[in-house]
Coordinates of C-alpha atoms in Angstrom, one line a residue:
M1 CA 8.7 14.5 -12.6
G2 CA 6.1 15.6 -10.1
D3 CA 5.7 18.7 -7.9
L4 CA 7.5 19.1 -4.6
V5 CA 5.0 20.0 -1.9
T6 CA 5.6 21.8 1.4
A7 CA 3.2 23.0 4.0
R8 CA 2.4 26.2 2.1
L9 CA 4.0 25.8 -1.3
V10 CA 4.1 23.8 -4.4
L11 CA 7.5 23.7 -6.2
H12 CA 6.5 23.0 -9.8
P13 CA 9.1 21.7 -12.3
M14 CA 9.2 24.1 -15.2
T15 CA 8.6 22.8 -18.7
V16 CA 10.0 24.3 -21.8
S17 CA 6.6 25.7 -22.8
E18 CA 6.1 27.3 -19.3
A19 CA 9.6 28.8 -19.5
E20 CA 8.8 30.2 -23.0
R21 CA 5.7 31.8 -21.5
V22 CA 7.7 33.3 -18.6
V23 CA 10.2 34.8 -21.1
A24 CA 7.4 36.2 -23.2
G25 CA 5.4 37.4 -20.2
E26 CA 2.4 35.5 -21.3
S27 CA 0.3 33.7 -18.6
R28 CA -2.2 31.5 -20.3
G29 CA -3.8 28.1 -19.8
S30 CA -3.8 26.8 -16.2
A31 CA -0.9 29.1 -15.2
R32 CA -1.9 31.6 -12.5
W33 CA 0.6 34.3 -11.8
A34 CA 0.4 36.6 -8.8
P35 CA 0.8 40.3 -9.6
G36 CA 4.5 41.0 -10.1
Y37 CA 5.4 37.6 -11.5
P38 CA 7.6 37.0 -13.3
T39 CA 10.4 39.2 -12.0
D40 CA 13.5 40.0 -14.1
G41 CA 15.2 37.2 -12.1
D42 CA 12.5 34.7 -13.1
V43 CA 12.8 35.7 -16.8
S44 CA 16.6 35.4 -16.6
A45 CA 16.4 31.9 -15.0
A46 CA 13.8 30.8 -17.6
R47 CA 16.2 31.9 -20.4
R48 CA 19.1 30.0 -18.8
F49 CA 16.8 26.9 -18.5
L50 CA 15.8 27.2 -22.2
G51 CA 19.4 27.5 -23.2
T52 CA 20.3 24.4 -21.3
C53 CA 17.4 22.5 -22.8
A54 CA 18.5 23.6 -26.3
N55 CA 22.1 22.7 -25.8
T56 CA 22.1 19.6 -23.6
G57 CA 18.4 18.6 -23.1
D58 CA 16.1 19.0 -20.2
P59 CA 18.1 19.0 -17.0
Q60 CA 15.2 17.9 -14.7
P61 CA 15.3 17.1 -11.9
F62 CA 18.1 19.7 -11.7
G63 CA 16.2 22.4 -13.6
N64 CA 13.9 25.3 -12.6
Y65 CA 10.9 25.3 -10.4
E66 CA 8.0 27.8 -10.1
I67 CA 7.2 28.6 -6.5
R68 CA 3.4 28.4 -6.2
L69 CA 1.1 29.0 -3.2
R70 CA -0.8 25.8 -2.3
E71 CA -3.9 27.7 -1.3
D72 CA -4.6 29.2 -4.8
G73 CA -1.8 27.9 -7.1
Q74 CA -0.5 31.4 -7.9
A75 CA 3.1 31.6 -8.9
I76 CA 5.0 33.9 -6.6
G77 CA 8.6 33.2 -7.6
G78 CA 11.1 30.7 -8.7
L79 CA 14.0 28.6 -7.6
G80 CA 16.2 26.0 -9.1
F81 CA 19.5 24.6 -10.1
H82 CA 22.0 26.2 -12.4
G83 CA 22.6 22.7 -13.9
P84 CA 23.1 19.1 -12.8
A85 CA 25.7 18.1 -10.2
D86 CA 29.3 18.4 -11.3
E87 CA 31.8 15.5 -10.9
N88 CA 32.2 16.3 -7.2
G89 CA 28.4 16.1 -6.6
S90 CA 28.0 19.9 -6.2
V91 CA 25.2 22.1 -7.5
T92 CA 24.5 25.8 -7.6
I93 CA 21.1 27.2 -6.8
G94 CA 19.2 30.4 -7.2
Y95 CA 15.8 31.7 -6.0
G96 CA 13.6 34.7 -5.8
L97 CA 10.2 35.9 -4.9
I98 CA 7.9 38.7 -6.0
P99 CA 8.1 41.7 -3.6
S100 CA 4.7 41.1 -2.0
A101 CA 5.6 37.5 -1.1
R102 CA 8.9 38.4 0.7
G103 CA 9.3 38.4 4.5
Q104 CA 6.8 35.6 5.1
G105 CA 9.2 32.6 5.2
F106 CA 8.4 31.4 1.7
A107 CA 12.0 31.5 0.4
S108 CA 13.3 29.5 3.4
E109 CA 10.5 27.0 3.1
A110 CA 11.1 26.5 -0.7
L111 CA 14.9 26.4 -0.3
R112 CA 14.7 23.9 2.6
E113 CA 12.7 21.6 0.4
L114 CA 15.1 22.0 -2.6
L115 CA 18.0 21.1 -0.3
L116 CA 16.3 17.9 0.9
F117 CA 15.4 17.0 -2.7
A118 CA 19.1 17.5 -3.8
R119 CA 20.5 15.5 -0.9
A120 CA 18.1 12.7 -1.6
R121 CA 19.5 12.5 -5.1
G122 CA 23.1 12.2 -4.1
V123 CA 24.2 15.8 -4.2
T124 CA 27.0 16.4 -1.7
C125 CA 27.2 20.2 -1.8
V126 CA 24.8 23.1 -2.6
K127 CA 26.2 26.5 -3.4
G128 CA 24.5 29.9 -3.6
A129 CA 25.4 33.6 -3.7
A130 CA 23.7 36.9 -2.7
D131 CA 24.7 40.5 -3.4
H132 CA 26.3 42.3 -0.5
D133 CA 23.2 44.4 0.0
N134 CA 20.7 41.5 -0.2
I135 CA 20.7 40.8 3.5
A136 CA 17.4 39.0 3.3
S137 CA 18.7 36.4 0.9
Q138 CA 21.8 35.9 3.0
H139 CA 19.5 35.3 6.0
V140 CA 17.5 32.8 4.0
M141 CA 20.5 30.8 3.1
M142 CA 21.8 30.8 6.7
A143 CA 18.4 29.9 8.0
V144 CA 18.4 26.7 6.0
G145 CA 21.9 25.7 7.1
M146 CA 24.1 27.2 4.4
R147 CA 27.2 28.9 5.7
P148 CA 29.3 31.8 4.3
T149 CA 32.3 30.6 2.4
G150 CA 33.7 33.8 0.9
E151 CA 33.0 37.0 -0.9
D152 CA 34.2 39.1 -3.8
E153 CA 33.5 42.8 -4.6
R154 CA 29.9 42.0 -5.6
V155 CA 28.6 38.9 -3.7
K156 CA 28.8 36.7 -0.7
Y157 CA 29.0 33.0 -1.3
F158 CA 27.3 30.3 0.7
E159 CA 27.2 26.5 0.7
I160 CA 26.1 23.5 2.6
A161 CA 27.9 20.1 2.3
W162 CA 27.1 16.6 3.4
T163 CA 29.5 13.7 3.8
D164 CA 26.6 11.2 4.1
T165 CA 24.0 11.4 1.4
T166 CA 20.6 9.9 2.0
K167 CA 20.6 8.1 -1.3

């Protein structure tokens, strides 16, 4: 599977060896990490991805993606699916950026591309969540068309649904 490319970003599908390097904190080879990458969230997502690969095989195209800058290829964060679509065509996503990359529209740009990608593959609903105090993430999801669907004591839930897939 190839990279997804936006105006400023490359969404690179993570391989098992890349995920292992993220978990170990070892950038080597052609990987270029911006200062602050990987975050704790990136490490957690890479661990989840590795667990999925070990238990059920590589979930691509519904796996993890590194968010890289097109201009220099540096990894500035990650996003991806928590697994393939369920029986109803629904997926859950997560994303995050290093602090120095926040507030520049990168998260919205990356998430918008991931939504287009999911819809083109027959996904009917994309779900996400953000902590109550993570107003920026809530704004990102709303900026790409996701709407609030509820909340609990810890997080607010968001989703976008389509009745007509582009597949």
